[in-house]
Short mmCIF file of C-alpha atoms in Angstrom, two decimals:
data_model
loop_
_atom_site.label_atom_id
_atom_site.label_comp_id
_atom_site.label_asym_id
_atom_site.label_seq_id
_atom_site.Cartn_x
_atom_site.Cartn_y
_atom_site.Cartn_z
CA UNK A 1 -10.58 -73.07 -133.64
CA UNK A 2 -8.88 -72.90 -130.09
CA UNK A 3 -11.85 -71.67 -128.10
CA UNK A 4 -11.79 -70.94 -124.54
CA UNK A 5 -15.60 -70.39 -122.57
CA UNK A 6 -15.12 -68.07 -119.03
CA UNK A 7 -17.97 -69.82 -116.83
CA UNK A 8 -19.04 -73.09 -116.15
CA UNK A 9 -22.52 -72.45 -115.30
CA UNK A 10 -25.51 -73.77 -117.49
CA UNK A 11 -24.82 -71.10 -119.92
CA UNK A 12 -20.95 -72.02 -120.48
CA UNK A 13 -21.35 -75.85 -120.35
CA UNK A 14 -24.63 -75.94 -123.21
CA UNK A 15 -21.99 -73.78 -125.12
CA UNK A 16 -19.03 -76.00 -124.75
CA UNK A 17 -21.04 -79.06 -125.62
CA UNK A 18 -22.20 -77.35 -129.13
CA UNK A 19 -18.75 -75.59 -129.66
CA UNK A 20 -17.09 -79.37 -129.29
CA UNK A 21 -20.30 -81.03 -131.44
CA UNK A 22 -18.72 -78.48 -134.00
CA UNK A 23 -15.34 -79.72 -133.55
CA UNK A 24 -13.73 -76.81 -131.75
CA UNK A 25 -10.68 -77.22 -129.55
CA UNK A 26 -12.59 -75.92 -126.29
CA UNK A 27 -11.51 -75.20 -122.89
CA UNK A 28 -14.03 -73.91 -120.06
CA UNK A 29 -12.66 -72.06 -117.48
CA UNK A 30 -14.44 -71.31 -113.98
CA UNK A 31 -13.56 -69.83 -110.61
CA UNK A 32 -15.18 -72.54 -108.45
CA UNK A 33 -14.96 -76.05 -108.29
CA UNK A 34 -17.45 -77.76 -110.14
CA UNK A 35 -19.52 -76.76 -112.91
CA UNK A 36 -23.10 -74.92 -112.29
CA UNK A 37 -22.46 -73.57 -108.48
CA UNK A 38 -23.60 -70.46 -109.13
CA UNK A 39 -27.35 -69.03 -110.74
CA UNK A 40 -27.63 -72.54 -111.87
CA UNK A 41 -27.22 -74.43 -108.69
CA UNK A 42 -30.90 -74.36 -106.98
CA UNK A 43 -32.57 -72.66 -109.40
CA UNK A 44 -36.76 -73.17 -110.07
CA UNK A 45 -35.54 -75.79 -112.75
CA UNK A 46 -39.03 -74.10 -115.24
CA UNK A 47 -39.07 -74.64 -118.88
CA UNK A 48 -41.99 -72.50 -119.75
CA UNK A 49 -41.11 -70.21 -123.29
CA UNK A 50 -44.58 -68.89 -122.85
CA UNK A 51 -43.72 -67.07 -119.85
CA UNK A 52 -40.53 -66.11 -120.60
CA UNK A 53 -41.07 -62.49 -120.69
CA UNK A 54 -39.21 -59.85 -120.23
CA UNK A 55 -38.78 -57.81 -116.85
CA UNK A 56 -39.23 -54.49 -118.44
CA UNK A 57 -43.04 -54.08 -119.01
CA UNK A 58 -45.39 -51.83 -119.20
CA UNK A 59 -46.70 -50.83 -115.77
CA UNK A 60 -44.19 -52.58 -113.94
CA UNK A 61 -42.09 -49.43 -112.30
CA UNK A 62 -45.67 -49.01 -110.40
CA UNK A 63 -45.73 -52.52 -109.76
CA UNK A 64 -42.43 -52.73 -108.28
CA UNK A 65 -43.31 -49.27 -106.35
CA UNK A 66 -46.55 -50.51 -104.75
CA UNK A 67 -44.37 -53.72 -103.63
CA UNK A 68 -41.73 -51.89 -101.68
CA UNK A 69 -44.84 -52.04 -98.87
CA UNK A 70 -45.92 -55.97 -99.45
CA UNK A 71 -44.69 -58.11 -96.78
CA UNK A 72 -44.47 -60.98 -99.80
CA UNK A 73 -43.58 -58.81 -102.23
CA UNK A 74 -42.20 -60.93 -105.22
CA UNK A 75 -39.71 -58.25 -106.14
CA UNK A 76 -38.09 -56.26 -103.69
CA UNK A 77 -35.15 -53.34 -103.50
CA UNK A 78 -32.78 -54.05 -100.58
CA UNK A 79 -30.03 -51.14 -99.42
CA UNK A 80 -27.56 -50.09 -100.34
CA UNK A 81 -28.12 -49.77 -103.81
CA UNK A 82 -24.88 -48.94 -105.57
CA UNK A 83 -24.55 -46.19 -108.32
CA UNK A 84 -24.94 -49.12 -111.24
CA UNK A 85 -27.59 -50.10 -109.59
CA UNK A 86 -29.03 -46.96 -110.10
CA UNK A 87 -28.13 -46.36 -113.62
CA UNK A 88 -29.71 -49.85 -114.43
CA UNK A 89 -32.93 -49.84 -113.15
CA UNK A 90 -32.80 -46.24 -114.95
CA UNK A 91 -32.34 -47.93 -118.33
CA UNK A 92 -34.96 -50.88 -116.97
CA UNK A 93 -37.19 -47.62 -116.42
CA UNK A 94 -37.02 -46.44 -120.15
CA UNK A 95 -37.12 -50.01 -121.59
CA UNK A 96 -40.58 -50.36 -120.36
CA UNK A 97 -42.32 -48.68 -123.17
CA UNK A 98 -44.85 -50.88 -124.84
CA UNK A 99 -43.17 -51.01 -128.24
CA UNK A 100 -39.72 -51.91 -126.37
CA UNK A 101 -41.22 -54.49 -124.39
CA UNK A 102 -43.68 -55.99 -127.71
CA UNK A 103 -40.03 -56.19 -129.33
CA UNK A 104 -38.39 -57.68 -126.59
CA UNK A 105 -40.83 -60.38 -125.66
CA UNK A 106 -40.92 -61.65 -129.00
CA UNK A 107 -36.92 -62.03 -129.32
CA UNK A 108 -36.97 -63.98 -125.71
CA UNK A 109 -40.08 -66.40 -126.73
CA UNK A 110 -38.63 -67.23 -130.53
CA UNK A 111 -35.10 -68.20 -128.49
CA UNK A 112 -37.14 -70.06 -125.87
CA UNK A 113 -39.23 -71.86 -127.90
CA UNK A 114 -35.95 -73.35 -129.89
CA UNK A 115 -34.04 -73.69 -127.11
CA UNK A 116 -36.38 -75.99 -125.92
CA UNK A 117 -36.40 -77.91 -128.55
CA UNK A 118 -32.49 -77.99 -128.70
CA UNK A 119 -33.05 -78.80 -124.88
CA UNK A 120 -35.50 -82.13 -126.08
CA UNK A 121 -32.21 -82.83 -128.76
CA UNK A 122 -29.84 -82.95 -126.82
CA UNK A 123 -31.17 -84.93 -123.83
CA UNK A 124 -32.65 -87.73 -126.46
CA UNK A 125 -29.24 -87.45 -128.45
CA UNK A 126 -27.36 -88.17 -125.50
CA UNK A 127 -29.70 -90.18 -123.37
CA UNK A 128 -29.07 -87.98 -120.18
CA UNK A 129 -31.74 -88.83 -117.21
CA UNK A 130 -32.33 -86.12 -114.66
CA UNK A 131 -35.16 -85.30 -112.37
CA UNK A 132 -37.62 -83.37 -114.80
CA UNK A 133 -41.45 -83.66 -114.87
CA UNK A 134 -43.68 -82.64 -117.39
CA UNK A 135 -46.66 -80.07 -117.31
CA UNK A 136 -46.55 -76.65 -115.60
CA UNK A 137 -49.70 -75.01 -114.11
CA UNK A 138 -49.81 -71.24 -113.56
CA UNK A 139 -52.06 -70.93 -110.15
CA UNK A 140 -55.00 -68.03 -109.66
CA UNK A 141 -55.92 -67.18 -106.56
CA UNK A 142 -58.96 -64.41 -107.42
CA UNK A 143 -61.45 -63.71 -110.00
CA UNK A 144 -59.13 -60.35 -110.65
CA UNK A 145 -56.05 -62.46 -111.24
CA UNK A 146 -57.62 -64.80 -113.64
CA UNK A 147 -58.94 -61.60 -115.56
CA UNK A 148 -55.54 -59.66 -115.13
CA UNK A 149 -54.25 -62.73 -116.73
CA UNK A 150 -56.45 -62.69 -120.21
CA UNK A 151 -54.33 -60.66 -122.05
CA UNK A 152 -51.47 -62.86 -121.33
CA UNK A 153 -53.29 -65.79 -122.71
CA UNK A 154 -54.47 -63.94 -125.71
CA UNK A 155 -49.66 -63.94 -126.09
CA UNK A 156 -50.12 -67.46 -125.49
CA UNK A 157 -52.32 -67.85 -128.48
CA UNK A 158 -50.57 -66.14 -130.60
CA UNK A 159 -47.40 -68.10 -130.47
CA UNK A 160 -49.64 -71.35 -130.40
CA UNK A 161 -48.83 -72.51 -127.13
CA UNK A 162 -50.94 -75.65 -125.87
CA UNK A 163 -53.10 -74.45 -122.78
CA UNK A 164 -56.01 -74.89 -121.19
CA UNK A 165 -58.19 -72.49 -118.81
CA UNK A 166 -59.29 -74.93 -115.68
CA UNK A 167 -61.14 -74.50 -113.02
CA UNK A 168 -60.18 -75.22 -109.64
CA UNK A 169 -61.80 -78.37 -109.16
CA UNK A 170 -59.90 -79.42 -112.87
CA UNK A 171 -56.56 -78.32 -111.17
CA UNK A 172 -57.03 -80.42 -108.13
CA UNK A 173 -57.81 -82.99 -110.79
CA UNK A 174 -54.02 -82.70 -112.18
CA UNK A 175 -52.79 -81.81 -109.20
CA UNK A 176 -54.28 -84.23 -106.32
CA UNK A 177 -52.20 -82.88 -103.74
CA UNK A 178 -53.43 -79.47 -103.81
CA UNK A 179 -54.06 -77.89 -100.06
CA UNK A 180 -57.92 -79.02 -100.16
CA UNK A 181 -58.20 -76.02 -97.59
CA UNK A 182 -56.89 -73.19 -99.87
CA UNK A 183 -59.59 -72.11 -101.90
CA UNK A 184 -58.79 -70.51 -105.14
CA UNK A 185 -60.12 -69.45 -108.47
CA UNK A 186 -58.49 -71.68 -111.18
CA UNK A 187 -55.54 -72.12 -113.26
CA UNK A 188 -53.78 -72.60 -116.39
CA UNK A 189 -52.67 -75.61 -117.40
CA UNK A 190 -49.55 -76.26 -119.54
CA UNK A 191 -49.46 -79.92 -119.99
CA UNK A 192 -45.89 -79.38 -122.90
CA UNK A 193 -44.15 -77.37 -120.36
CA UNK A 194 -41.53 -79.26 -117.95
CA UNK A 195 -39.79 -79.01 -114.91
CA UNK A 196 -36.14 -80.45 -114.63
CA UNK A 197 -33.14 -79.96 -112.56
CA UNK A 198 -30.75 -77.73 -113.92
CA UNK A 199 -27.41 -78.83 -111.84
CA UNK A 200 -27.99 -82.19 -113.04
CA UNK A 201 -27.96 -81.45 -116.57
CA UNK A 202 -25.14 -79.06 -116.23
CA UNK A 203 -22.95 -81.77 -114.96
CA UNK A 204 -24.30 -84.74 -117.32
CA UNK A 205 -23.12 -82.36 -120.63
CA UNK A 206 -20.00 -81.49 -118.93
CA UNK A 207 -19.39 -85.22 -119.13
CA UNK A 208 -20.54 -85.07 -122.39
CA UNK A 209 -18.72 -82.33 -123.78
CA UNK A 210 -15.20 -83.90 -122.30
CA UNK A 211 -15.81 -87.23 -124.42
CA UNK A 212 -16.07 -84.59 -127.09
CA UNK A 213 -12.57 -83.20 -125.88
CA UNK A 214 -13.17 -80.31 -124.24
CA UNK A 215 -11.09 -79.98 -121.14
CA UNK A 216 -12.70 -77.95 -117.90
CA UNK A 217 -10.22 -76.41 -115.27
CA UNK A 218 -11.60 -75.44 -112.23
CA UNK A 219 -10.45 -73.19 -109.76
CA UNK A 220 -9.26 -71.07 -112.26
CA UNK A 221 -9.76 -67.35 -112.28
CA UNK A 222 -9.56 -65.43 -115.48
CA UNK A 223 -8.40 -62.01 -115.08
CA UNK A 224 -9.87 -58.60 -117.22
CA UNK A 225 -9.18 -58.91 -120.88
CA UNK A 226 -6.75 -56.94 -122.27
CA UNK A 227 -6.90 -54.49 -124.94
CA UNK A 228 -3.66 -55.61 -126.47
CA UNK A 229 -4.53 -59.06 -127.02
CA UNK A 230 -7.74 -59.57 -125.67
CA UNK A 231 -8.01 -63.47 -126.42
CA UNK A 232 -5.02 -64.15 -124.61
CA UNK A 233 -6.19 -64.87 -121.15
CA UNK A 234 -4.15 -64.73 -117.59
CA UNK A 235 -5.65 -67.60 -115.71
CA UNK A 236 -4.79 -68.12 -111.76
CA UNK A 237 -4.66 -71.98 -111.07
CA UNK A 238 -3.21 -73.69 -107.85
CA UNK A 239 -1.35 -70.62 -107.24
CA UNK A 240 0.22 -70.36 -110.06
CA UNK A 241 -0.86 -67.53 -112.80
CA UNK A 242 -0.05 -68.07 -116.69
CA UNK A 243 -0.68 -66.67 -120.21
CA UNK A 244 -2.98 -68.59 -122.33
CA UNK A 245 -3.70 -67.71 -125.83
CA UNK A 246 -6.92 -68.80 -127.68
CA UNK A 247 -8.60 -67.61 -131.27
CA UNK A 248 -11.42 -66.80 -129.49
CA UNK A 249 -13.24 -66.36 -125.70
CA UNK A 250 -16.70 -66.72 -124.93
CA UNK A 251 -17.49 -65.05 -121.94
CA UNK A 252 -20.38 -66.48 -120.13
CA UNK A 253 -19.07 -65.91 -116.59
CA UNK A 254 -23.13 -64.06 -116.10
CA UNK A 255 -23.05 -61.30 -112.88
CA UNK A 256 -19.14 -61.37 -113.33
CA UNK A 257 -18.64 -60.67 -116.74
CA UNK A 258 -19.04 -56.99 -116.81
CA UNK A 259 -15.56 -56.92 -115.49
CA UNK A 260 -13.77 -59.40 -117.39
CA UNK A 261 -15.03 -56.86 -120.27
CA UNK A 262 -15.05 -53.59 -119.20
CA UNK A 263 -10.96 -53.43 -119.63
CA UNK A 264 -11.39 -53.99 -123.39
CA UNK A 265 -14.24 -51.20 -123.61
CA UNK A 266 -17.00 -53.35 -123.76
CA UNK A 267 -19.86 -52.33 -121.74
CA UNK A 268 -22.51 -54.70 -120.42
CA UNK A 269 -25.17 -53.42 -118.19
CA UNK A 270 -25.65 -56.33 -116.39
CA UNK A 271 -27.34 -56.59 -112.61
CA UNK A 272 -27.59 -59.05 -110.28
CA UNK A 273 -31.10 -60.10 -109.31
CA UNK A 274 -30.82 -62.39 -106.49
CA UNK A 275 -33.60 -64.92 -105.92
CA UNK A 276 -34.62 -67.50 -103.42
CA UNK A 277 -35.03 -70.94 -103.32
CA UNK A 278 -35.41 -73.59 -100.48
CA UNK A 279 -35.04 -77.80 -101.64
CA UNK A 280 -36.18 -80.42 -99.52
CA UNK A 281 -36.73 -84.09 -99.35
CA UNK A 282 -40.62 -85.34 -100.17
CA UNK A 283 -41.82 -86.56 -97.22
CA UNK A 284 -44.77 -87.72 -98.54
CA UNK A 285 -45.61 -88.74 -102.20
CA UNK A 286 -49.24 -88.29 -102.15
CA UNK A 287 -49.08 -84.99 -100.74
CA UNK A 288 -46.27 -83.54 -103.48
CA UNK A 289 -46.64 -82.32 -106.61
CA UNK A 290 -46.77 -84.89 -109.51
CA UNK A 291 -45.15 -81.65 -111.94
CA UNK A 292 -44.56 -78.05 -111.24
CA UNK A 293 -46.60 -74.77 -110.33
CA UNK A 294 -46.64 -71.23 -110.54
CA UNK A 295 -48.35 -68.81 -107.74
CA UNK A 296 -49.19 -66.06 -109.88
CA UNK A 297 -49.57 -63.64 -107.05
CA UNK A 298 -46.39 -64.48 -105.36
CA UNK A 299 -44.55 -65.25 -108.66
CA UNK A 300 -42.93 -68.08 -106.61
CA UNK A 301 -42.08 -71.84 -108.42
CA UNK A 302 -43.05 -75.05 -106.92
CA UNK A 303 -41.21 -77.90 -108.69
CA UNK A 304 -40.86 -81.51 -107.91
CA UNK A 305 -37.60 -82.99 -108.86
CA UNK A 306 -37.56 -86.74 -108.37
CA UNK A 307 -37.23 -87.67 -104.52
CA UNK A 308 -37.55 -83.58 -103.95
CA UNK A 309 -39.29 -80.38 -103.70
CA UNK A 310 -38.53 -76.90 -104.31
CA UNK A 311 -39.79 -73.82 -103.78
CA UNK A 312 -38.39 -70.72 -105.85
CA UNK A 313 -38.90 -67.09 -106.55
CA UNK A 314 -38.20 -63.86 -105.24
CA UNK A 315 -36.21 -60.75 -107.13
CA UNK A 316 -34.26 -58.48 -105.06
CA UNK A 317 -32.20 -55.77 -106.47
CA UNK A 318 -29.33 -54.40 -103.96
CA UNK A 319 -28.38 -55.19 -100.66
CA UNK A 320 -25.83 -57.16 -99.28
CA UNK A 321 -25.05 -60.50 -101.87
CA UNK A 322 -23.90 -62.19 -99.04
CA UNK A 323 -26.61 -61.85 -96.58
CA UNK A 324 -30.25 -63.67 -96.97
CA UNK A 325 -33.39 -61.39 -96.75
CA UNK A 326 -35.50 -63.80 -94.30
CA UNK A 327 -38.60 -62.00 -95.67
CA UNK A 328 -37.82 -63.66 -99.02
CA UNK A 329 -37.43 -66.97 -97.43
CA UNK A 330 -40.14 -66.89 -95.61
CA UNK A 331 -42.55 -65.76 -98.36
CA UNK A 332 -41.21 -69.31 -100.18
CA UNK A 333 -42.23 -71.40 -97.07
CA UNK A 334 -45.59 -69.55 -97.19
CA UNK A 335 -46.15 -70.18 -100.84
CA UNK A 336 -45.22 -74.22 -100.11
CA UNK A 337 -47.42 -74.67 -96.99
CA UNK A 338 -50.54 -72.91 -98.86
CA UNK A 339 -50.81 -75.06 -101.56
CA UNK A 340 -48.82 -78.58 -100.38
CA UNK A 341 -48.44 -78.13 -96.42
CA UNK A 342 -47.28 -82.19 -96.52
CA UNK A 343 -44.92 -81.73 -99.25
CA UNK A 344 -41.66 -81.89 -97.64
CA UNK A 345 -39.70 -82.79 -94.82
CA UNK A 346 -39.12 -79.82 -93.19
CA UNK A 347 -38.55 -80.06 -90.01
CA UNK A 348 -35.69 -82.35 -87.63
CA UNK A 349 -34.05 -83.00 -91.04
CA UNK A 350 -31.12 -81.36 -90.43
CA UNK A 351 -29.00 -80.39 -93.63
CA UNK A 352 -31.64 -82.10 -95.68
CA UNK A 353 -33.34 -78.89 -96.34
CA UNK A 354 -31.35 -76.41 -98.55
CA UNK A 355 -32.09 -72.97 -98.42
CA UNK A 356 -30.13 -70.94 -101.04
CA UNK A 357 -29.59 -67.21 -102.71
CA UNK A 358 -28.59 -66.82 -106.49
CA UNK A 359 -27.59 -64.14 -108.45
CA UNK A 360 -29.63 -63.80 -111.67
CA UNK A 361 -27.59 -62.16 -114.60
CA UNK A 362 -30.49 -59.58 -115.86
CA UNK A 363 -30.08 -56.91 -118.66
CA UNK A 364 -32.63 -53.82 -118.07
CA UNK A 365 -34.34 -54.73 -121.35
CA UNK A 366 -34.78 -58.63 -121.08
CA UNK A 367 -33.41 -60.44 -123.73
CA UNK A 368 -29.81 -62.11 -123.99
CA UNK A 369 -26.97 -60.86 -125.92
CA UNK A 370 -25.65 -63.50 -128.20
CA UNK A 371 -22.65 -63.50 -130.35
CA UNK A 372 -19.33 -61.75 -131.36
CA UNK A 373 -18.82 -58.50 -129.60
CA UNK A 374 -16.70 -55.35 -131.74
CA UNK A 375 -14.02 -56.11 -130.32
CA UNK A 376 -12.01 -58.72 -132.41
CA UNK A 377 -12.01 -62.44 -130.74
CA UNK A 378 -14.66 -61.79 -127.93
CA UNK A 379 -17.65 -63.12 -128.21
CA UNK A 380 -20.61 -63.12 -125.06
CA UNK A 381 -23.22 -65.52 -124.03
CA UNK A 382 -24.40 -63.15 -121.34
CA UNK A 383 -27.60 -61.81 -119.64
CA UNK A 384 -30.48 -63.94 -119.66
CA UNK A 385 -31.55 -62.96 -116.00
CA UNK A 386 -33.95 -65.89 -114.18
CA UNK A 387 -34.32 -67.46 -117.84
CA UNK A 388 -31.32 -69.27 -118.26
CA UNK A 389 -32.03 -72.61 -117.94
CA UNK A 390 -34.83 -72.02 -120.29
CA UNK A 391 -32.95 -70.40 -122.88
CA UNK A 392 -29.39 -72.04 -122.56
CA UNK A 393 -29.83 -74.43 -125.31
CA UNK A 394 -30.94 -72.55 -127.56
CA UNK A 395 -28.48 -69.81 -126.93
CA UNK A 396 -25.53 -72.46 -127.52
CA UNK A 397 -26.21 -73.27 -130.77
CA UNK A 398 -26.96 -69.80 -131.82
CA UNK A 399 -23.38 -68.47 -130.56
CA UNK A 400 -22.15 -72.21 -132.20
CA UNK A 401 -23.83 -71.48 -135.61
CA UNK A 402 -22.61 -68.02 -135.63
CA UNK A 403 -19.32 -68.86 -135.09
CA UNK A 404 -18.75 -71.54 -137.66
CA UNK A 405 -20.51 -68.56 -140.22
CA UNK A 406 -23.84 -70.37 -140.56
CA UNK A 407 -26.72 -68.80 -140.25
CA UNK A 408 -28.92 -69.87 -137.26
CA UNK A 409 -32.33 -71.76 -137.01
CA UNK A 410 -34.12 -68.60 -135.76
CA UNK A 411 -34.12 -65.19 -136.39
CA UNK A 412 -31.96 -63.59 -133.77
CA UNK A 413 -32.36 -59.46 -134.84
CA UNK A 414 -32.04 -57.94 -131.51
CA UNK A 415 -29.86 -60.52 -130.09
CA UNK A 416 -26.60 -59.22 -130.85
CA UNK A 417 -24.70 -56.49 -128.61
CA UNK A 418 -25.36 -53.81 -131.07
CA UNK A 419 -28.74 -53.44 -129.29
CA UNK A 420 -27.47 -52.19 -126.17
CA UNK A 421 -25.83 -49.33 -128.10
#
């Protein structure tokens, strides 16, 4: 089939590549100038399926509540916060339920699970190098986090993920460079989770997918759909706007998709959830991290990738998308100088250090939708929020596989779009 993808970020390009692995005539559209400049660009760079969880749990609306008066509060609510803003974090509010979220969690783990193994595929298959490390270690600062996290590992368990409870003189054991001044209670070790830069991938499978055949244009805006013939799309290109018509569109254009859609009465309840990230250059090897770490109190990322470090984390609903919230910046330089103060070059390094603001493509229930939409010819690889380099693989070959009428490697019931009613 003539296929056309709207989006270029990790999400579009992983479904390109499996679209032309299939044999599809594919075409990826995208409004900047490269592929993965958006949510993908500077992102944490985890692969962790036994964390991927979804936003909408039980407890969390207090959570979130008793933040809003943390000066490191890992999520925040900026103003203004618009109308849909309002309406989502309504639908967030009812998707927190225990049952909803029990559901929920176990659709996002089974996809993250196989998508990294589709991730493992692919990069052998292909022979793609890119900063990764491997092991991820979830950091404890108090006796109450380490028994707040139990029933989390008790999840773990259940879906047989390979852990180990350490103490803290075990995690400065994987970790050497650990701040030998911050004390702390232990950790959780993860030695078959990974770090790896996202960006980097993104543009190695672009390469790959164009010795398949497919064909990127950048630059190129797509307008709204049309109800008439929704997969014919109007692109704008060098000034120039044409008529393009395809068998079928994949939108995967994340925080802007609601409006390609909403023309051909498709609804998606998407949100932007910006987060935070600063990258600098190691400016000492000794004193980085060999993999990657979580700080479960601050919910904030340290990852090294190759000759760098960064630092991500943060979720702020609202505000202004193009202003920073210093607060959230400075809560990631916190984070870094707590547990490896001689990490990175940080200072007199000009343009070295990058500090950068994402929009995360979040649904008020969690999981992704995955698939062909009710309206004939549209299909959506949307939603997967601060998860989507950790579930992009596996997402690929699930909208792949259900497009050439095979049935996919997992079971995706409550994938589709029919769950958001």
């Amino acid at each position: 089939m003539k296929v056309a993808i709207v989006g270029a970020g990790i999400i579009g390009v992983t479904t390109a590549y499996e679209l032309a692995s299939d044999g599809h005539d594919v075409t990826v559209f995208d409004r900047h100038g490269a592929a993965a400049l958006e949510t993908s660009f500077a992102n944490a760079g985890v692969v962790a399926p036994g964390y991927v969880t979804p936003w909408a749990a039980p407890g969390m609306p207090g959570k979130v509540a008793r933040y809003l008066f943390s000066r490191h509060a890992p999520v925040r609510l900026a103003m203004p916060l618009s109308s849909r803003e309002f309406g989502w974090m309504w639908r967030w509010r009812r998707a927190c339920s225990l049952e909803t979220y029990l559901a929920n969690r176990a659709r996002m783990q089974r996809l993250a699970f196989y998508s990294r193994e589709q991730l493992h595929r692919v990069a052998e298959r292909l022979q793609l190098e890119y900063d990764r490390s491997s092991g991820y270690m979830v950091m404890l600062r108090s006796e109450k986090e380490r028994r707040i996290v139990q029933a989390g590992l008790q999840v773990l368990r259940d879906a047989g993920v390979n852990f180990k409870e350490v103490d803290a003189a075990q995690a400065r054991a994987i970790e050497p460079a650990l701040n030998p001044d911050t004390d702390f209670s232990g950790a959780i070790w993860l030695p078959d989770d990974e770090v790896g830069n996202c960006r980097q991938f993104a543009l190695l499978l672009k390469n790959a997918s164009q010795h398949l055949g497919a064909r990127f244009e950048f630059n190129a805006v797509v307008a709204p759909l049309t109800a008439s013939s929704p997969s014919t799309l109007q692109v704008t290109s060098g000034g120039e706007t044409r008529l393009e018509r395809f068998d079928a569109v994949v939108v995967c254009s994340g925080v802007h998709s609601p409006e390609l859609l909403r023309s051909v009465g498709i609804r998606m309840p998407i949100a932007a959830v910006h987060g935070y990230s600063i990258s600098a250059p190691i400016r000492e090897p000794l004193n980085a991290p060999r993999s990657g770490i979580m700080d479960e109190r601050y919910k904030v990322a340290i990852s090294r990738l190759g000759q760098r470090v960064r630092v991500a984390g943060s979720a702020v609903l609202g505000g202004d998308p193009k202003k920073k919230d210093p607060a959230a910046i400075q809560t990631l330089y916190k984070v870094l100088h707590d547990w490896f103060p001689g990490a990175a070059q940080l200072a007199n390094t000009g343009a070295a250090v990058q500090e950068w603001k994402g929009a995360r493509p979040m649904l008020p229930d969690g999981p992704p939708v995955l698939g062909p939409t009710q309206v004939s010819g549209v299909w959506v690889n949307l939603g997967h929020g601060s998860s989507g380099w950790a579930l992009a693989c596996g997402s690929a070959r699930v909208v792949a596989d259900l497009m050439a009428r095979r049935a996919p490697a997992i079971d995706i019931e409550g994938l589709g779009i029919a769950r958001l009613g």
